[in-house]
Amino acid sequence: MIFRQLFDSVSGTYSYVLASRPGGEALILDPVLEKVDRYCQLLRELDLKLVKAVDTHLHADHVTGLGELRDRTHCMTVMGDQTKADVVAMRVADGDKVTIEGLSLDVMYTPGHTDDSYSYLMGDRVFTGDTLLIRGTGRTDFQNGSARAQYDSIFNRLLKLPDETMVFPAHDYKGDTVSTIGEEKRYNPRLQVRSVDEYVELMANLKLPNPKMMDVAIPANMHVGLHQEELEKEGRALSATEAIRSLGRPDILLVDLRETNERMKHGMLEGALHTPYPSVEESLKPGGMLREVAAATGRRVVFFCAFGERSAMAVAAAKEAGLLNSAHIAGGLDAWKKAGGPVVH
C-alpha cells in the first residue's frame, strides 16, 4: 500500500494520500489549497490517478484543496451529508464506505468539533479529522460544535476501536505524527474525565482565540462546487424538469455515473446505463462502450450523478473525446427528486 502523510506548517494540517499500488487509483484526505502543486507532483512521481478528494469536515483554519484538485485532476470531491459546502460530488453518511481500487474506508459520523465531522477507518488505522487529536481533542465552540456530541463520538465510537488502531489526525501543533487508541485512552489529558458533564465543563473553559484564517476559510470552503452555468449557456444542461419530461425518449441515452452503493441507497432512473465516473474517460475512447453505443444508436448521451458535479466533468470529457452532443442533468439526482422525478429502488 502507498501511504503518505503530508504536512502544512502554516495551519498545522496533515493531509494523507492513499493508494493500493503504484500506477493505481489514489485518494487524498484533508488537502490544503496552498499544497496542491505538491500533491500533484507526488501523484505524478508515484504514477497515481487521483479519483477522490475527501474533507473530514468544513475546515476553519485553511482553505481546502478540494475544488482545485477537482479542477486539475477531475477527481470526485467527498464530504459528509451534513456539510454546508454548496456542492460536493459525493456525500456520505455513517456506515457508508469510500472505496478506490484496492482500498476501502469505513465512514464514521463523529460530530462535536463541527456538526459535519467524520472519521474514516481503514483496517489498522483511523483518520480522525479534528475529533480526536494526539493528546488533545478538537475545539467545540463554533460551527455548531458540541462538547456533548464530541464526548459521545470519542468515548462511544472511536475509543471502542481496538487499542492498537493507529490514530492519524487532521492537525497537530506539537510535531506528533501518529498515536494509537490505547495511548490516547491512557495519556490524552482531555480523556481522563469521569463523565460527559465533566468533559463539557472542561471544553467550555478552554477560552481559545478564533483560528486566524476563520473568516476567510469558512466562506471559501462553503463554495467549492464546480460552476455548472457554462454548460447551461452552451445548451448542454437539462433542468430536472426537462429531464423528467424526456424520460423514456428513444433518442436519449441516460448514463448514471454514481457508484453502486449510491444507486442502491438513493435509487436509479429507469433505463439508465451504469458507467461509474472513474471509468468514463476510458468508455469515451474509440472502442469504448459509451462511444460505441452512442455511435451505433445515434442517441444523445445525457449524464447524471448525485449533484451534477461528476456529470459536468463527464460532459467536458465527452466533448474532448469528440462526442459534441452530450449533456447532463443539472443538479443531478438530488434536483430530479426535488422536481418529483420517479426513481426505481
mmCIF file of C-alpha atoms in Angstrom:
data_model
loop_
_atom_site.group_PDB
_atom_site.id
_atom_site.type_symbol
_atom_site.label_atom_id
_atom_site.label_comp_id
_atom_site.label_asym_id
_atom_site.label_seq_id
_atom_site.Cartn_x
_atom_site.Cartn_y
_atom_site.Cartn_z
ATOM 1 C CA MET A 1 0.000 0.000 0.000
ATOM 2 C CA ILE A 2 1.117 3.563 -0.682
ATOM 3 C CA PHE A 3 0.599 5.819 2.325
ATOM 4 C CA ARG A 4 1.905 9.364 2.564
ATOM 5 C CA GLN A 5 1.374 11.827 5.404
ATOM 6 C CA LEU A 6 1.918 15.408 4.221
ATOM 7 C CA PHE A 7 2.153 18.484 6.436
ATOM 8 C CA ASP A 8 1.199 22.137 6.004
ATOM 9 C CA SER A 9 3.214 24.025 8.619
ATOM 10 C CA VAL A 10 1.158 27.240 8.316
ATOM 11 C CA SER A 11 -2.094 25.649 9.519
ATOM 12 C CA GLY A 12 -0.650 22.551 11.211
ATOM 13 C CA THR A 13 -2.715 20.367 8.848
ATOM 14 C CA TYR A 14 -1.972 16.765 7.934
ATOM 15 C CA SER A 15 -3.147 15.501 4.553
ATOM 16 C CA TYR A 16 -2.971 11.836 3.603
ATOM 17 C CA VAL A 17 -2.502 10.211 0.191
ATOM 18 C CA LEU A 18 -3.615 6.575 -0.035
ATOM 19 C CA ALA A 19 -3.362 4.051 -2.860
ATOM 20 C CA SER A 20 -3.149 0.282 -3.089
ATOM 21 C CA ARG A 21 -0.387 0.177 -5.730
ATOM 22 C CA PRO A 22 1.878 2.293 -7.950
ATOM 23 C CA GLY A 23 0.021 3.122 -11.175
ATOM 24 C CA GLY A 24 -3.339 2.796 -9.428
ATOM 25 C CA GLU A 25 -6.155 4.941 -8.097
ATOM 26 C CA ALA A 26 -5.464 7.299 -5.196
ATOM 27 C CA LEU A 27 -7.447 9.160 -2.563
ATOM 28 C CA ILE A 28 -6.425 12.237 -0.567
ATOM 29 C CA LEU A 29 -7.803 13.268 2.835
ATOM 30 C CA ASP A 30 -7.962 16.906 4.007
ATOM 31 C CA PRO A 31 -5.938 18.606 1.242
ATOM 32 C CA VAL A 32 -4.782 22.232 1.711
ATOM 33 C CA LEU A 33 -5.146 24.680 -1.194
ATOM 34 C CA GLU A 34 -1.568 26.035 -1.000
ATOM 35 C CA LYS A 35 -0.153 22.497 -1.203
ATOM 36 C CA VAL A 36 -1.982 21.372 -4.352
ATOM 37 C CA ASP A 37 1.156 21.713 -6.520
ATOM 38 C CA ARG A 38 2.982 19.439 -4.086
ATOM 39 C CA TYR A 39 0.197 16.828 -4.157
ATOM 40 C CA CYS A 40 0.077 16.855 -7.955
ATOM 41 C CA GLN A 41 3.839 16.447 -8.134
ATOM 42 C CA LEU A 42 3.696 13.486 -5.726
ATOM 43 C CA LEU A 43 0.875 11.881 -7.715
ATOM 44 C CA ARG A 44 2.982 12.164 -10.873
ATOM 45 C CA GLU A 45 6.090 10.786 -9.146
ATOM 46 C CA LEU A 46 4.189 7.795 -7.752
ATOM 47 C CA ASP A 47 2.269 7.332 -11.027
ATOM 48 C CA LEU A 48 -1.116 7.642 -9.304
ATOM 49 C CA LYS A 49 -4.515 8.732 -10.589
ATOM 50 C CA LEU A 50 -6.365 10.812 -8.008
ATOM 51 C CA VAL A 51 -10.019 9.735 -8.047
ATOM 52 C CA LYS A 52 -11.327 11.034 -4.695
ATOM 53 C CA ALA A 53 -10.528 14.055 -2.502
ATOM 54 C CA VAL A 54 -12.154 13.877 0.936
ATOM 55 C CA ASP A 55 -12.561 16.518 3.649
ATOM 56 C CA THR A 56 -13.284 15.181 7.139
ATOM 57 C CA HIS A 57 -15.241 18.383 7.913
ATOM 58 C CA LEU A 58 -15.585 22.031 6.897
ATOM 59 C CA HIS A 59 -12.236 23.480 7.976
ATOM 60 C CA ALA A 60 -11.901 26.879 9.655
ATOM 61 C CA ASP A 61 -8.119 27.255 9.653
ATOM 62 C CA HIS A 62 -7.223 26.730 5.994
ATOM 63 C CA VAL A 63 -8.824 26.835 2.562
ATOM 64 C CA THR A 64 -9.478 23.322 1.284
ATOM 65 C CA GLY A 65 -7.735 21.947 -1.792
ATOM 66 C CA LEU A 66 -10.868 20.028 -2.847
ATOM 67 C CA GLY A 67 -12.007 22.365 -5.647
ATOM 68 C CA GLU A 68 -8.542 22.964 -7.066
ATOM 69 C CA LEU A 69 -7.731 19.236 -7.101
ATOM 70 C CA ARG A 70 -11.031 18.521 -8.846
ATOM 71 C CA ASP A 71 -10.290 21.166 -11.478
ATOM 72 C CA ARG A 72 -6.790 19.832 -12.079
ATOM 73 C CA THR A 73 -7.291 16.068 -11.842
ATOM 74 C CA HIS A 74 -11.060 15.656 -12.459
ATOM 75 C CA CYS A 75 -11.332 13.722 -9.196
ATOM 76 C CA MET A 76 -14.520 13.411 -7.172
ATOM 77 C CA THR A 77 -14.980 15.574 -4.068
ATOM 78 C CA VAL A 78 -16.375 13.825 -0.991
ATOM 79 C CA MET A 79 -17.789 15.146 2.305
ATOM 80 C CA GLY A 80 -20.370 14.107 4.865
ATOM 81 C CA ASP A 81 -24.121 14.515 4.440
ATOM 82 C CA GLN A 82 -24.275 17.424 6.912
ATOM 83 C CA THR A 83 -21.732 19.633 5.144
ATOM 84 C CA LYS A 84 -22.608 23.267 4.431
ATOM 85 C CA ALA A 85 -20.407 23.178 1.299
ATOM 86 C CA ASP A 86 -22.514 24.122 -1.734
ATOM 87 C CA VAL A 87 -21.746 21.120 -3.961
ATOM 88 C CA VAL A 88 -19.560 18.088 -3.486
ATOM 89 C CA ALA A 89 -19.675 15.219 -5.953
ATOM 90 C CA MET A 90 -20.497 12.630 -3.311
ATOM 91 C CA ARG A 91 -21.968 12.933 0.179
ATOM 92 C CA VAL A 92 -21.500 10.098 2.647
ATOM 93 C CA ALA A 93 -23.200 9.071 5.879
ATOM 94 C CA ASP A 94 -22.371 6.889 8.864
ATOM 95 C CA GLY A 95 -21.914 3.254 7.828
ATOM 96 C CA ASP A 96 -21.115 4.044 4.175
ATOM 97 C CA LYS A 97 -17.819 3.087 2.566
ATOM 98 C CA VAL A 98 -15.494 5.260 0.485
ATOM 99 C CA THR A 99 -13.723 2.986 -1.969
ATOM 100 C CA ILE A 100 -10.987 3.252 -4.561
ATOM 101 C CA GLU A 101 -9.289 0.406 -6.381
ATOM 102 C CA GLY A 102 -7.908 -1.948 -3.725
ATOM 103 C CA LEU A 103 -8.863 0.151 -0.673
ATOM 104 C CA SER A 104 -11.989 0.770 1.369
ATOM 105 C CA LEU A 105 -12.600 3.266 4.188
ATOM 106 C CA ASP A 106 -15.474 2.865 6.650
ATOM 107 C CA VAL A 107 -17.335 6.133 7.199
ATOM 108 C CA MET A 108 -17.961 7.086 10.847
ATOM 109 C CA TYR A 109 -20.049 10.133 11.753
ATOM 110 C CA THR A 110 -18.200 11.705 14.698
ATOM 111 C CA PRO A 111 -19.727 15.161 15.302
ATOM 112 C CA GLY A 112 -18.674 17.530 18.070
ATOM 113 C CA HIS A 113 -15.835 19.637 16.706
ATOM 114 C CA THR A 114 -18.312 20.627 13.980
ATOM 115 C CA ASP A 115 -21.710 19.166 13.119
ATOM 116 C CA ASP A 116 -20.279 17.742 9.873
ATOM 117 C CA SER A 117 -17.216 15.966 11.346
ATOM 118 C CA TYR A 118 -16.447 12.476 10.099
ATOM 119 C CA SER A 119 -13.729 9.913 10.778
ATOM 120 C CA TYR A 120 -12.558 7.273 8.298
ATOM 121 C CA LEU A 121 -11.469 3.809 9.411
ATOM 122 C CA MET A 122 -9.179 1.734 7.225
ATOM 123 C CA GLY A 123 -8.056 -1.554 8.733
ATOM 124 C CA ASP A 124 -5.365 -0.827 11.320
ATOM 125 C CA ARG A 125 -5.706 2.971 11.215
ATOM 126 C CA VAL A 126 -8.335 5.645 11.722
ATOM 127 C CA PHE A 127 -8.291 9.159 10.286
ATOM 128 C CA THR A 128 -9.986 11.196 12.996
ATOM 129 C CA GLY A 129 -10.119 14.666 11.426
ATOM 130 C CA ASP A 130 -10.275 17.131 14.317
ATOM 131 C CA THR A 131 -12.454 14.945 16.546
ATOM 132 C CA LEU A 132 -9.605 13.165 18.314
ATOM 133 C CA LEU A 133 -6.150 14.752 18.197
ATOM 134 C CA ILE A 134 -2.887 13.394 19.577
ATOM 135 C CA ARG A 135 -3.098 14.187 23.328
ATOM 136 C CA GLY A 136 -5.964 16.548 22.617
ATOM 137 C CA THR A 137 -9.433 16.918 21.079
ATOM 138 C CA GLY A 138 -10.863 19.394 18.579
ATOM 139 C CA ARG A 139 -12.410 22.572 19.985
ATOM 140 C CA THR A 140 -16.210 22.591 20.137
ATOM 141 C CA ASP A 141 -17.040 26.291 20.409
ATOM 142 C CA PHE A 142 -18.084 27.211 16.842
ATOM 143 C CA GLN A 143 -19.612 25.782 13.611
ATOM 144 C CA ASN A 144 -22.397 24.076 15.584
ATOM 145 C CA GLY A 145 -19.807 22.293 17.679
ATOM 146 C CA SER A 146 -20.962 20.408 20.766
ATOM 147 C CA ALA A 147 -18.809 19.056 23.586
ATOM 148 C CA ARG A 148 -21.599 16.617 24.461
ATOM 149 C CA ALA A 149 -21.721 15.251 20.904
ATOM 150 C CA GLN A 150 -17.926 15.071 20.819
ATOM 151 C CA TYR A 151 -17.786 13.104 24.067
ATOM 152 C CA ASP A 152 -20.191 10.603 22.525
ATOM 153 C CA SER A 153 -18.174 10.434 19.284
ATOM 154 C CA ILE A 154 -14.921 9.837 21.150
ATOM 155 C CA PHE A 155 -15.961 7.617 24.061
ATOM 156 C CA ASN A 156 -18.724 5.620 22.366
ATOM 157 C CA ARG A 157 -17.238 5.328 18.865
ATOM 158 C CA LEU A 158 -13.511 5.987 18.493
ATOM 159 C CA LEU A 159 -12.309 4.611 21.837
ATOM 160 C CA LYS A 160 -14.281 1.401 21.170
ATOM 161 C CA LEU A 161 -11.839 0.603 18.338
ATOM 162 C CA PRO A 162 -9.016 -1.871 19.163
ATOM 163 C CA ASP A 163 -6.261 -0.295 21.307
ATOM 164 C CA GLU A 164 -3.618 -0.920 18.636
ATOM 165 C CA THR A 165 -5.554 1.073 15.989
ATOM 166 C CA MET A 166 -3.291 3.883 14.766
ATOM 167 C CA VAL A 167 -4.701 7.417 15.073
ATOM 168 C CA PHE A 168 -3.941 9.856 12.244
ATOM 169 C CA PRO A 169 -5.498 13.288 12.951
ATOM 170 C CA ALA A 170 -6.047 16.221 10.575
ATOM 171 C CA HIS A 171 -3.967 18.569 12.739
ATOM 172 C CA ASP A 172 -1.085 18.629 15.139
ATOM 173 C CA TYR A 173 0.701 21.634 16.578
ATOM 174 C CA LYS A 174 3.446 19.887 18.576
ATOM 175 C CA GLY A 175 5.181 17.725 15.971
ATOM 176 C CA ASP A 176 3.484 14.397 16.744
ATOM 177 C CA THR A 177 2.576 12.401 13.649
ATOM 178 C CA VAL A 178 0.711 9.307 14.853
ATOM 179 C CA SER A 179 -0.706 7.785 18.026
ATOM 180 C CA THR A 180 -2.876 4.773 18.911
ATOM 181 C CA ILE A 181 -6.301 4.443 20.508
ATOM 182 C CA GLY A 182 -4.718 2.735 23.540
ATOM 183 C CA GLU A 183 -2.187 5.551 24.011
ATOM 184 C CA GLU A 184 -4.892 8.220 23.804
ATOM 185 C CA LYS A 185 -7.035 6.396 26.375
ATOM 186 C CA ARG A 186 -4.100 6.390 28.782
ATOM 187 C CA TYR A 187 -2.314 9.669 28.127
ATOM 188 C CA ASN A 188 -4.704 12.143 26.497
ATOM 189 C CA PRO A 189 -5.384 14.651 29.321
ATOM 190 C CA ARG A 190 -8.834 15.544 27.951
ATOM 191 C CA LEU A 191 -9.968 11.919 28.090
ATOM 192 C CA GLN A 192 -9.299 11.462 31.803
ATOM 193 C CA VAL A 193 -12.760 12.787 32.691
ATOM 194 C CA ARG A 194 -15.257 10.754 34.718
ATOM 195 C CA SER A 195 -18.428 11.901 32.958
ATOM 196 C CA VAL A 196 -19.862 13.717 29.983
ATOM 197 C CA ASP A 197 -20.678 16.733 32.200
ATOM 198 C CA GLU A 198 -17.061 16.958 33.305
ATOM 199 C CA TYR A 199 -15.961 16.897 29.653
ATOM 200 C CA VAL A 200 -18.479 19.618 28.718
ATOM 201 C CA GLU A 201 -17.165 21.786 31.566
ATOM 202 C CA LEU A 202 -13.537 21.183 30.523
ATOM 203 C CA MET A 203 -14.254 22.188 26.900
ATOM 204 C CA ALA A 204 -16.254 25.255 27.979
ATOM 205 C CA ASN A 205 -13.257 26.640 29.881
ATOM 206 C CA LEU A 206 -10.608 26.429 27.145
ATOM 207 C CA LYS A 207 -11.066 30.097 26.105
ATOM 208 C CA LEU A 208 -9.311 29.661 22.751
ATOM 209 C CA PRO A 209 -8.860 32.506 20.233
ATOM 210 C CA ASN A 210 -10.575 32.046 16.868
ATOM 211 C CA PRO A 211 -8.427 30.491 14.118
ATOM 212 C CA LYS A 212 -6.598 33.289 12.236
ATOM 213 C CA MET A 213 -7.969 32.138 8.878
ATOM 214 C CA MET A 214 -11.529 31.505 10.066
ATOM 215 C CA ASP A 215 -13.238 34.479 8.369
ATOM 216 C CA VAL A 216 -11.598 33.614 5.052
ATOM 217 C CA ALA A 217 -11.572 29.821 5.225
ATOM 218 C CA ILE A 218 -15.172 29.053 6.193
ATOM 219 C CA PRO A 219 -16.844 31.108 3.408
ATOM 220 C CA ALA A 220 -14.303 29.820 0.850
ATOM 221 C CA ASN A 221 -14.810 26.217 1.946
ATOM 222 C CA MET A 222 -18.569 26.541 1.597
ATOM 223 C CA HIS A 223 -18.152 27.376 -2.103
ATOM 224 C CA VAL A 224 -16.120 24.571 -3.609
ATOM 225 C CA GLY A 225 -18.725 23.416 -6.134
ATOM 226 C CA LEU A 226 -17.952 23.206 -9.822
ATOM 227 C CA HIS A 227 -19.621 26.045 -11.723
ATOM 228 C CA GLN A 228 -22.184 24.409 -13.992
ATOM 229 C CA GLU A 229 -23.624 27.600 -15.569
ATOM 230 C CA GLU A 230 -21.318 27.402 -18.611
ATOM 231 C CA LEU A 231 -22.895 24.121 -19.688
ATOM 232 C CA GLU A 232 -26.310 25.716 -19.462
ATOM 233 C CA LYS A 233 -25.209 28.560 -21.742
ATOM 234 C CA GLU A 234 -23.862 26.039 -24.236
ATOM 235 C CA GLY A 235 -27.191 24.171 -24.233
ATOM 236 C CA ARG A 236 -25.559 21.133 -22.719
ATOM 237 C CA ALA A 237 -27.574 21.035 -19.483
ATOM 238 C CA LEU A 238 -31.103 19.777 -18.957
ATOM 239 C CA SER A 239 -33.013 21.068 -15.966
ATOM 240 C CA ALA A 240 -34.515 18.328 -13.789
ATOM 241 C CA THR A 241 -37.970 19.175 -15.193
ATOM 242 C CA GLU A 242 -36.773 18.887 -18.800
ATOM 243 C CA ALA A 243 -35.024 15.626 -17.967
ATOM 244 C CA ILE A 244 -38.168 14.180 -16.351
ATOM 245 C CA ARG A 245 -40.161 15.082 -19.481
ATOM 246 C CA SER A 246 -37.603 13.318 -21.689
ATOM 247 C CA LEU A 247 -37.592 10.080 -19.659
ATOM 248 C CA GLY A 248 -38.120 7.118 -21.971
ATOM 249 C CA ARG A 249 -37.450 9.069 -25.162
ATOM 250 C CA PRO A 250 -35.772 6.746 -27.691
ATOM 251 C CA ASP A 251 -33.263 9.383 -28.849
ATOM 252 C CA ILE A 252 -31.756 9.891 -25.359
ATOM 253 C CA LEU A 253 -29.342 7.612 -23.533
ATOM 254 C CA LEU A 254 -29.241 8.283 -19.783
ATOM 255 C CA VAL A 255 -25.885 7.417 -18.180
ATOM 256 C CA ASP A 256 -25.648 7.060 -14.399
ATOM 257 C CA LEU A 257 -22.155 7.977 -13.130
ATOM 258 C CA ARG A 258 -22.743 7.134 -9.475
ATOM 259 C CA GLU A 259 -21.221 4.217 -7.622
ATOM 260 C CA THR A 260 -23.168 1.028 -6.964
ATOM 261 C CA ASN A 261 -23.674 1.780 -3.257
ATOM 262 C CA GLU A 262 -25.087 5.241 -4.079
ATOM 263 C CA ARG A 263 -27.514 3.675 -6.565
ATOM 264 C CA MET A 264 -28.698 1.107 -4.023
ATOM 265 C CA LYS A 265 -29.165 3.762 -1.341
ATOM 266 C CA HIS A 266 -30.740 6.613 -3.344
ATOM 267 C CA GLY A 267 -32.457 4.792 -6.224
ATOM 268 C CA MET A 268 -31.996 4.628 -10.002
ATOM 269 C CA LEU A 269 -33.569 6.051 -13.141
ATOM 270 C CA GLU A 270 -35.497 3.742 -15.420
ATOM 271 C CA GLY A 271 -33.450 2.525 -18.390
ATOM 272 C CA ALA A 272 -30.213 4.318 -17.436
ATOM 273 C CA LEU A 273 -26.882 2.793 -18.356
ATOM 274 C CA HIS A 274 -24.448 2.480 -15.436
ATOM 275 C CA THR A 275 -20.904 3.757 -16.032
ATOM 276 C CA PRO A 276 -19.194 4.775 -12.752
ATOM 277 C CA TYR A 277 -17.473 8.145 -13.123
ATOM 278 C CA PRO A 278 -13.824 6.961 -12.835
ATOM 279 C CA SER A 279 -14.280 4.735 -15.917
ATOM 280 C CA VAL A 280 -15.916 7.402 -18.122
ATOM 281 C CA GLU A 281 -12.804 8.580 -19.959
ATOM 282 C CA GLU A 282 -11.982 5.003 -20.928
ATOM 283 C CA SER A 283 -15.567 4.424 -22.069
ATOM 284 C CA LEU A 284 -15.467 7.502 -24.331
ATOM 285 C CA LYS A 285 -12.318 6.438 -26.202
ATOM 286 C CA PRO A 286 -12.608 4.770 -29.624
ATOM 287 C CA GLY A 287 -13.777 1.222 -28.942
ATOM 288 C CA GLY A 288 -15.129 2.225 -25.502
ATOM 289 C CA MET A 289 -18.663 1.144 -24.638
ATOM 290 C CA LEU A 290 -20.262 4.597 -24.373
ATOM 291 C CA ARG A 291 -18.735 5.822 -27.591
ATOM 292 C CA GLU A 292 -19.794 2.695 -29.467
ATOM 293 C CA VAL A 293 -23.363 2.740 -28.120
ATOM 294 C CA ALA A 294 -23.751 6.450 -28.957
ATOM 295 C CA ALA A 295 -22.354 5.901 -32.456
ATOM 296 C CA ALA A 296 -24.425 2.793 -33.159
ATOM 297 C CA THR A 297 -27.736 4.216 -31.929
ATOM 298 C CA GLY A 298 -27.322 7.932 -32.661
ATOM 299 C CA ARG A 299 -28.760 8.679 -29.225
ATOM 300 C CA ARG A 300 -27.804 11.796 -27.276
ATOM 301 C CA VAL A 301 -25.823 10.853 -24.159
ATOM 302 C CA VAL A 302 -27.200 12.567 -21.046
ATOM 303 C CA PHE A 303 -25.054 12.053 -17.957
ATOM 304 C CA PHE A 304 -26.279 12.347 -14.389
ATOM 305 C CA CYS A 305 -24.834 11.821 -10.912
ATOM 306 C CA ALA A 306 -25.786 12.826 -7.348
ATOM 307 C CA PHE A 307 -25.474 16.641 -7.567
ATOM 308 C CA GLY A 308 -24.306 17.434 -11.111
ATOM 309 C CA GLU A 309 -20.569 17.719 -10.473
ATOM 310 C CA ARG A 310 -19.367 14.417 -11.920
ATOM 311 C CA SER A 311 -21.785 14.754 -14.830
ATOM 312 C CA ALA A 312 -20.493 18.253 -15.663
ATOM 313 C CA MET A 313 -16.950 16.838 -15.797
ATOM 314 C CA ALA A 314 -18.179 13.914 -17.921
ATOM 315 C CA VAL A 315 -19.707 16.337 -20.462
ATOM 316 C CA ALA A 316 -16.329 18.075 -20.728
ATOM 317 C CA ALA A 317 -14.603 14.698 -21.193
ATOM 318 C CA ALA A 318 -17.141 13.707 -23.868
ATOM 319 C CA LYS A 319 -16.561 16.985 -25.709
ATOM 320 C CA GLU A 320 -12.809 16.344 -25.652
ATOM 321 C CA ALA A 321 -13.435 12.841 -26.991
ATOM 322 C CA GLY A 322 -15.459 14.276 -29.890
ATOM 323 C CA LEU A 323 -18.978 13.499 -28.593
ATOM 324 C CA LEU A 324 -20.235 17.032 -29.054
ATOM 325 C CA ASN A 325 -23.917 16.405 -28.442
ATOM 326 C CA SER A 326 -23.731 15.122 -24.849
ATOM 327 C CA ALA A 327 -25.420 16.894 -21.926
ATOM 328 C CA HIS A 328 -26.069 16.442 -18.222
ATOM 329 C CA ILE A 329 -28.899 16.804 -15.736
ATOM 330 C CA ALA A 330 -28.152 19.995 -13.786
ATOM 331 C CA GLY A 331 -28.182 19.323 -10.038
ATOM 332 C CA GLY A 332 -28.211 15.566 -10.581
ATOM 333 C CA LEU A 333 -30.499 13.065 -8.885
ATOM 334 C CA ASP A 334 -30.934 15.489 -5.980
ATOM 335 C CA ALA A 335 -32.638 18.035 -8.303
ATOM 336 C CA TRP A 336 -34.513 15.227 -10.110
ATOM 337 C CA LYS A 337 -36.072 14.021 -6.849
ATOM 338 C CA LYS A 338 -36.891 17.563 -5.712
ATOM 339 C CA ALA A 339 -38.741 18.079 -9.021
ATOM 340 C CA GLY A 340 -40.807 14.938 -8.357
ATOM 341 C CA GLY A 341 -38.993 12.652 -10.814
ATOM 342 C CA PRO A 342 -39.593 8.888 -10.450
ATOM 343 C CA VAL A 343 -36.826 6.625 -9.121
ATOM 344 C CA VAL A 344 -36.572 2.857 -9.082
ATOM 345 C CA HIS A 345 -35.288 1.030 -5.993
#
